[in-house]
Coordinates of N, CA and C and ligand atoms in Angstrom, one line a residue:
M1 N 109.1 128.2 90.2 CA 110.0 127.0 89.7 C 110.7 127.1 90.6
A2 N 111.2 124.9 91.4 CA 112.2 125.2 92.4 C 113.2 124.1 91.6
S3 N 114.5 124.0 91.9 CA 115.8 123.4 91.7 C 115.9 122.4 92.4
V4 N 115.5 120.8 91.9 CA 115.1 119.7 93.2 C 116.6 119.0 92.9
K5 N 117.0 118.6 93.8 CA 118.1 117.5 94.1 C 117.5 116.0 94.6
F6 N 117.7 115.2 93.5 CA 117.2 113.9 94.5 C 118.6 113.2 94.5
L7 N 118.9 112.7 95.8 CA 119.9 112.0 96.2 C 119.7 110.6 96.7
V8 N 120.4 109.4 95.8 CA 120.2 108.2 96.2 C 120.4 107.4 96.7
G9 N 119.9 106.2 97.8 CA 120.6 105.4 98.0 C 120.4 104.1 98.1
S10 N 121.0 103.4 97.0 CA 119.7 101.9 96.9 C 120.8 100.9 96.2
T11 N 120.5 100.1 96.5 CA 121.6 98.9 96.6 C 121.0 97.8 95.2
Y12 N 119.2 97.5 94.9 CA 118.9 96.4 94.1 C 117.9 97.3 93.4
G13 N 118.1 98.9 93.5 CA 116.9 99.5 92.4 C 115.8 100.2 92.9
N14 N 114.9 99.5 94.0 CA 113.8 100.2 94.7 C 114.1 102.0 94.6
A15 N 115.1 102.3 95.7 CA 115.0 104.0 95.6 C 115.1 104.6 94.7
Q16 N 116.1 104.5 93.7 CA 116.6 104.6 92.3 C 115.2 104.8 91.7
Q17 N 114.3 103.5 91.7 CA 113.5 103.9 91.0 C 112.2 104.9 91.4
V18 N 112.3 104.7 92.9 CA 111.4 106.0 93.8 C 111.6 107.1 93.1
A19 N 113.0 107.5 93.6 CA 113.4 109.1 93.3 C 113.3 109.3 91.6
E20 N 113.1 108.1 90.5 CA 113.4 108.9 89.1 C 112.1 108.6 88.8
D21 N 110.8 108.0 89.6 CA 109.1 108.5 89.2 C 109.2 110.1 90.1
A22 N 109.6 110.0 90.9 CA 109.3 111.6 92.4 C 109.9 112.6 91.2
A23 N 111.2 112.4 90.6 CA 111.5 113.3 89.6 C 110.9 113.8 88.4
D24 N 110.0 112.6 88.4 CA 109.5 113.0 86.9 C 108.4 113.5 87.5
Q25 N 107.5 113.0 88.3 CA 106.4 113.6 88.9 C 106.5 115.4 88.9
F26 N 107.9 115.3 89.8 CA 108.1 117.0 89.9 C 108.6 117.8 88.7
E27 N 109.2 117.3 87.7 CA 109.7 118.1 86.2 C 107.9 118.3 85.6
A28 N 107.0 117.4 85.9 CA 106.2 117.6 85.4 C 105.2 118.9 85.9
L29 N 105.2 119.4 86.8 CA 104.6 120.2 87.8 C 105.4 121.3 87.4
G30 N 106.9 121.4 86.5 CA 107.8 122.8 86.2 C 108.7 122.7 87.1
H31 N 109.5 121.7 87.8 CA 110.4 122.2 88.8 C 111.5 121.6 88.2
Q32 N 112.9 122.0 88.1 CA 114.1 121.9 87.7 C 114.9 120.9 88.3
V33 N 114.8 119.4 88.0 CA 114.9 118.5 88.8 C 116.2 117.4 87.8
K34 N 117.4 117.2 89.0 CA 118.3 116.1 88.9 C 118.6 115.0 90.0
V35 N 118.6 113.6 89.4 CA 118.9 112.6 89.9 C 120.0 112.1 90.1
I36 N 120.5 112.1 91.5 CA 122.1 111.8 91.5 C 122.2 110.7 92.2
S37 N 122.8 109.6 91.7 CA 122.6 108.0 92.1 C 124.1 107.8 93.2
R38 N 125.6 108.9 93.0 CA 126.4 108.8 93.4 C 126.7 110.1 94.3
P39 N 125.9 110.5 95.4 CA 126.0 111.6 95.7 C 127.1 111.9 96.3
S40 N 128.1 113.6 96.6 CA 129.1 113.9 97.2 C 128.4 114.7 97.9
I41 N 129.3 115.3 99.2 CA 129.1 116.2 99.8 C 128.8 117.9 99.1
D42 N 129.5 117.8 97.7 CA 129.9 118.7 97.1 C 128.5 119.3 96.6
D43 N 127.6 118.4 96.5 CA 126.3 118.5 95.7 C 124.9 119.2 97.4
V44 N 125.7 119.5 98.0 CA 124.8 120.0 99.0 C 125.6 121.1 99.7
L45 N 126.9 121.7 99.6 CA 127.2 122.2 99.9 C 127.7 123.7 99.2
S46 N 126.9 123.3 97.6 CA 127.1 124.8 96.9 C 124.9 125.4 97.1
E47 N 124.8 126.5 97.4 CA 123.4 127.2 97.5 C 122.8 127.4 96.3
E48 N 122.8 126.8 95.0 CA 122.0 127.0 94.3 C 121.0 126.0 93.9
T49 N 121.0 124.7 94.3 CA 119.3 124.5 94.4 C 118.7 124.7 95.9
D50 N 117.1 124.5 96.1 CA 116.1 125.2 97.0 C 116.1 123.9 97.4
I51 N 115.9 122.4 97.0 CA 115.5 121.7 98.1 C 116.1 120.3 97.6
F52 N 116.5 119.4 98.7 CA 116.7 118.3 98.0 C 115.8 116.8 99.0
V53 N 115.9 115.9 97.8 CA 115.5 114.8 98.8 C 116.0 114.0 98.5
L54 N 116.5 113.1 99.9 CA 117.3 111.9 100.2 C 116.4 110.7 100.1
C55 N 116.6 109.8 98.9 CA 115.8 109.0 99.0 C 117.0 107.6 99.4
A56 N 116.7 107.1 100.3 CA 117.4 106.2 100.7 C 116.7 104.5 101.4
A57 N 117.1 104.1 100.8 CA 116.5 102.2 101.5 C 117.7 101.9 102.6
T58 N 117.6 100.5 103.1 CA 118.4 100.3 104.1 C 119.3 98.8 103.8
I59 N 120.5 98.4 104.0 CA 121.5 97.6 103.6 C 121.5 96.7 105.0
G60 N 122.2 95.5 104.6 CA 122.6 94.9 105.6 C 121.8 94.9 107.2
E61 N 122.6 95.3 108.2 CA 121.7 95.2 109.6 C 121.4 96.6 109.8
G62 N 120.5 97.4 109.3 CA 120.3 98.8 109.7 C 121.1 99.8 109.1
E63 N 121.9 99.3 107.5 CA 123.2 100.2 107.4 C 122.4 100.9 105.9
I64 N 123.2 102.1 105.4 CA 122.9 102.8 105.0 C 123.7 102.5 103.6
P65 N 122.9 102.3 102.3 CA 123.4 101.6 101.1 C 124.9 102.1 100.6
D66 N 126.0 101.4 100.0 CA 127.0 101.9 99.5 C 127.3 103.1 98.6
N67 N 125.9 103.0 97.7 CA 126.1 104.4 97.1 C 125.7 105.6 97.7
L68 N 125.8 106.1 98.9 CA 124.7 106.5 99.6 C 126.1 106.7 101.0
L69 N 126.6 106.0 100.9 CA 127.9 106.0 102.2 C 128.7 107.1 102.2
P70 N 129.6 107.1 101.1 CA 130.7 108.0 101.1 C 130.0 109.6 101.0
F71 N 129.1 109.6 101.0 CA 128.3 111.4 101.2 C 127.8 111.0 102.7
Y72 N 127.4 110.3 103.5 CA 127.1 110.6 104.9 C 128.1 110.5 105.1
Q73 N 129.2 109.6 104.7 CA 130.6 109.4 106.0 C 131.6 111.2 105.7
Q74 N 131.1 111.4 104.5 CA 131.8 113.1 104.2 C 131.2 114.1 105.1
L75 N 129.6 114.0 105.2 CA 129.3 115.0 106.1 C 129.3 114.8 107.4
R76 N 129.9 113.6 107.9 CA 129.7 112.8 109.1 C 131.4 113.4 109.7
D77 N 131.9 113.0 108.8 CA 133.6 113.9 109.5 C 133.8 115.2 109.4
S78 N 133.2 115.8 108.7 CA 133.6 117.3 108.3 C 132.2 118.5 109.1
L79 N 131.3 117.4 109.2 CA 129.7 118.4 110.1 C 130.1 120.0 109.5
P80 N 130.0 120.2 108.5 CA 129.2 121.5 107.6 C 128.0 121.8 109.0
T81 N 127.8 123.0 108.5 CA 126.8 123.9 108.8 C 126.0 123.7 107.3
L82 N 124.4 123.1 107.5 CA 123.5 123.1 105.9 C 122.0 123.9 106.3
A83 N 122.5 125.0 106.9 CA 120.9 126.1 107.1 C 120.7 126.3 106.1
H84 N 121.2 126.4 105.2 CA 120.9 127.1 103.9 C 120.0 125.7 103.2
L85 N 119.9 124.6 104.0 CA 119.4 123.7 102.8 C 118.1 123.5 103.2
K86 N 117.6 123.3 102.4 CA 116.1 122.2 103.1 C 115.8 121.0 102.4
Y87 N 115.4 120.5 103.3 CA 115.5 118.6 102.4 C 113.9 118.0 102.9
G88 N 113.8 116.6 102.3 CA 113.3 116.1 102.7 C 113.5 114.5 102.8
V89 N 113.0 113.7 103.3 CA 114.0 112.2 103.2 C 112.5 111.1 102.9
I90 N 113.0 110.4 102.0 CA 112.4 109.3 101.7 C 113.0 108.3 101.6
A91 N 112.4 107.4 103.1 CA 113.3 105.8 103.7 C 112.9 104.4 103.1
L92 N 113.1 103.8 102.4 CA 113.0 102.4 102.3 C 113.5 101.6 103.2
G93 N 112.4 100.6 103.6 CA 113.1 99.4 104.2 C 112.0 98.2 104.4
D94 N 111.8 97.3 105.4 CA 111.1 96.6 105.5 C 110.9 96.0 106.9
S95 N 109.7 96.1 107.5 CA 109.8 95.8 108.8 C 110.0 94.5 109.7
S96 N 110.1 93.8 108.5 CA 110.5 92.2 109.2 C 111.9 92.5 109.3
Y97 N 112.6 93.3 109.1 CA 114.4 93.4 110.0 C 113.9 93.9 110.7
D98 N 115.0 93.6 111.7 CA 115.3 94.9 112.9 C 116.1 96.0 112.3
N99 N 116.1 97.1 113.1 CA 116.6 98.1 112.2 C 116.2 98.6 111.1
F100 N 114.7 99.0 111.4 CA 113.9 98.9 110.5 C 113.9 100.4 109.6
A101 N 114.4 100.5 108.3 CA 114.5 101.8 107.6 C 115.5 102.8 108.2
D102 N 116.8 102.3 109.4 CA 117.6 102.8 109.5 C 118.3 103.5 108.7
G103 N 118.6 103.4 107.8 CA 119.2 104.0 106.8 C 118.8 105.7 106.3
G104 N 117.4 105.6 106.1 CA 117.2 107.1 106.2 C 117.0 107.9 106.9
R105 N 116.6 106.8 108.5 CA 116.6 107.5 109.7 C 118.0 107.9 109.6
Q106 N 119.1 107.2 109.6 CA 120.3 107.9 109.9 C 120.5 109.2 109.0
I107 N 120.1 109.1 107.9 CA 120.6 110.3 107.2 C 119.5 111.6 107.9
N108 N 118.2 111.1 107.9 CA 117.9 112.5 108.6 C 118.3 113.1 109.6
E109 N 118.8 111.6 110.9 CA 119.3 112.6 112.1 C 120.6 113.3 111.8
L110 N 121.5 113.1 111.0 CA 122.4 113.7 110.4 C 122.3 115.3 109.9
M111 N 121.2 115.5 108.8 CA 120.6 117.1 108.7 C 119.8 117.5 109.7
I112 N 119.7 116.5 110.4 CA 118.8 117.8 112.0 C 120.2 118.1 112.5
E113 N 120.9 117.3 112.8 CA 122.0 117.7 113.8 C 122.9 118.9 113.0
L114 N 123.3 118.8 111.4 CA 124.0 119.9 110.7 C 122.7 121.1 110.6
Q115 N 121.7 120.8 111.2 CA 120.7 122.4 111.1 C 120.1 122.1 109.7
A116 N 119.9 121.7 108.7 CA 119.3 121.7 107.7 C 118.0 121.5 107.7
K117 N 116.6 122.3 106.9 CA 115.4 122.5 107.1 C 114.6 121.3 106.7
Q118 N 114.1 121.0 107.6 CA 113.2 119.5 106.9 C 111.9 120.2 106.6
V119 N 111.4 120.4 105.2 CA 109.8 121.0 105.2 C 109.3 119.9 104.9
Q120 N 109.3 118.8 104.8 CA 108.4 117.4 105.0 C 108.6 116.3 105.7
E121 N 107.3 116.3 106.7 CA 108.0 115.0 107.4 C 108.1 113.8 106.8
M122 N 109.8 112.9 107.0 CA 110.0 111.8 106.4 C 108.5 111.1 106.5
L123 N 108.9 110.3 104.7 CA 107.9 109.4 104.8 C 108.6 108.0 104.6
I124 N 107.9 107.2 105.4 CA 108.8 105.7 105.4 C 107.8 104.4 104.5
I125 N 108.7 104.3 103.6 CA 107.9 103.2 102.8 C 108.5 101.2 103.2
D126 N 107.4 100.8 103.9 CA 107.8 99.4 104.2 C 107.0 98.5 103.3
A127 N 108.5 97.7 102.6 CA 108.4 97.0 101.7 C 107.5 95.5 102.4
C128 N 107.0 95.8 103.2 CA 106.4 94.2 103.6 C 104.6 94.7 103.5
E129 N 104.2 96.4 103.7 CA 102.8 96.4 102.9 C 102.7 97.3 102.1
T130 N 103.9 98.3 102.0 CA 103.6 98.7 100.1 C 104.6 98.6 99.5
P131 N 104.2 97.4 98.8 CA 105.0 96.8 97.6 C 105.0 97.7 96.5
D132 N 104.1 98.3 96.7 CA 104.0 99.6 95.4 C 103.9 100.7 96.1
P133 N 105.2 101.5 96.2 CA 104.9 102.7 96.8 C 104.6 103.8 95.8
E134 N 104.2 103.6 94.7 CA 103.7 104.7 93.8 C 102.9 106.0 94.7
E135 N 101.5 105.6 94.8 CA 100.5 106.1 95.4 C 101.3 107.2 97.0
A136 N 102.0 106.5 98.0 CA 102.6 107.2 99.1 C 103.6 108.0 98.3
V137 N 104.1 108.2 97.4 CA 105.5 108.5 97.0 C 104.7 109.8 95.9
T138 N 103.1 109.9 95.6 CA 102.8 110.8 94.9 C 102.4 111.7 96.0
E139 N 101.5 111.3 96.5 CA 101.1 112.0 98.0 C 101.8 112.7 98.4
W140 N 103.0 112.3 99.0 CA 104.4 112.9 99.6 C 104.8 114.3 98.8
M141 N 104.9 113.7 97.7 CA 105.6 114.6 96.7 C 104.6 115.6 96.6
G142 N 103.2 115.4 96.3 CA 102.2 116.3 96.2 C 102.5 117.8 97.3
L143 N 102.4 116.8 98.6 CA 102.5 117.8 100.4 C 103.8 118.8 99.8
L144 N 105.0 118.4 99.7 CA 106.3 118.5 99.6 C 105.9 119.9 98.1
H145 N 105.6 119.8 97.4 CA 105.1 120.8 96.0 C 104.1 121.8 96.7
Q146 N 103.8 121.7 97.9 CA 102.8 122.7 98.5 C 103.8 123.9 98.9
K147 N 104.9 123.4 99.7 CA 105.7 123.8 100.3 C 107.1 124.5 100.0
I148 N 107.0 124.1 98.3 CA 108.3 124.7 98.2 C 108.1 126.1 96.9
Ligands
LIG201 C1 120.0 92.1 102.5 C2 119.0 92.9 102.8 C3 119.1 93.4 103.9 C4 118.2 94.2 104.7 N1 118.5 95.0 105.7 C5 117.1 95.7 106.0 C6 117.6 96.3 107.5 O1 118.1 96.0 108.3 N2 116.4 97.0 107.5 C7 115.0 97.6 106.6 O2 114.4 98.4 107.2 N3 115.1 96.9 105.3 C8 116.6 96.3 105.0 N4 116.3 95.2 104.0 C9 115.3 95.7 103.1 C10 115.2 97.0 101.9 O3 115.8 98.3 102.7 C11 113.8 96.8 101.2 O4 114.1 96.0 100.6 C12 114.3 98.1 100.0 O5 113.0 97.9 99.4 C13 115.3 98.1 99.1 O6 115.5 99.3 98.3 P1 116.7 99.2 97.1 O7 116.1 98.5 96.3 O8 116.8 100.8 96.8 O9 118.2 98.7 97.4 C14 117.6 94.9 103.5 C15 116.9 94.3 102.3 C16 118.0 92.9 101.8 C17 118.1 92.6 100.7

């Protein structure tokens, strides 16, 4: 059993819903889960969590949603080493916008820069093509489950 935290960046609720559904799925597999809607840097600096799933939509012109922005900026400002941290990113966006899924991409790039270990390649959900992301998320979480 692993301890899994879902850190959410959501304006209109889609990413929040994806995180909650994914957490339910992981809980049913026997993992200990927590969904955090307003994450802070303290959530990732402690070593008590085995894996983080960053579930981030994009808002504005390629921006990170307001509820995830303090977390991003705190990390950006202090640049801690996150080599102890395993993570995956689910990025929600809409390819009809320029800067497609840039919120999740920015988070992922920062995690790489801070040396966190990406255990599963980023899942990008395009609202244009996948209005109901449940199947894609279930498949991705299944792959993640095999790696922890
Ligand atoms: C005002 C607004 C701006 C958006 N800007 C972008 C964008 O720049 N890039 C992108 O990929 N998606 C963009 N989107 C699409 C959202 O990321 C997408 O609808 C997502 O599912 C919303 O997730 P949320 O409900 O968790 O906020 C935008 C949506 C809105 C309503």
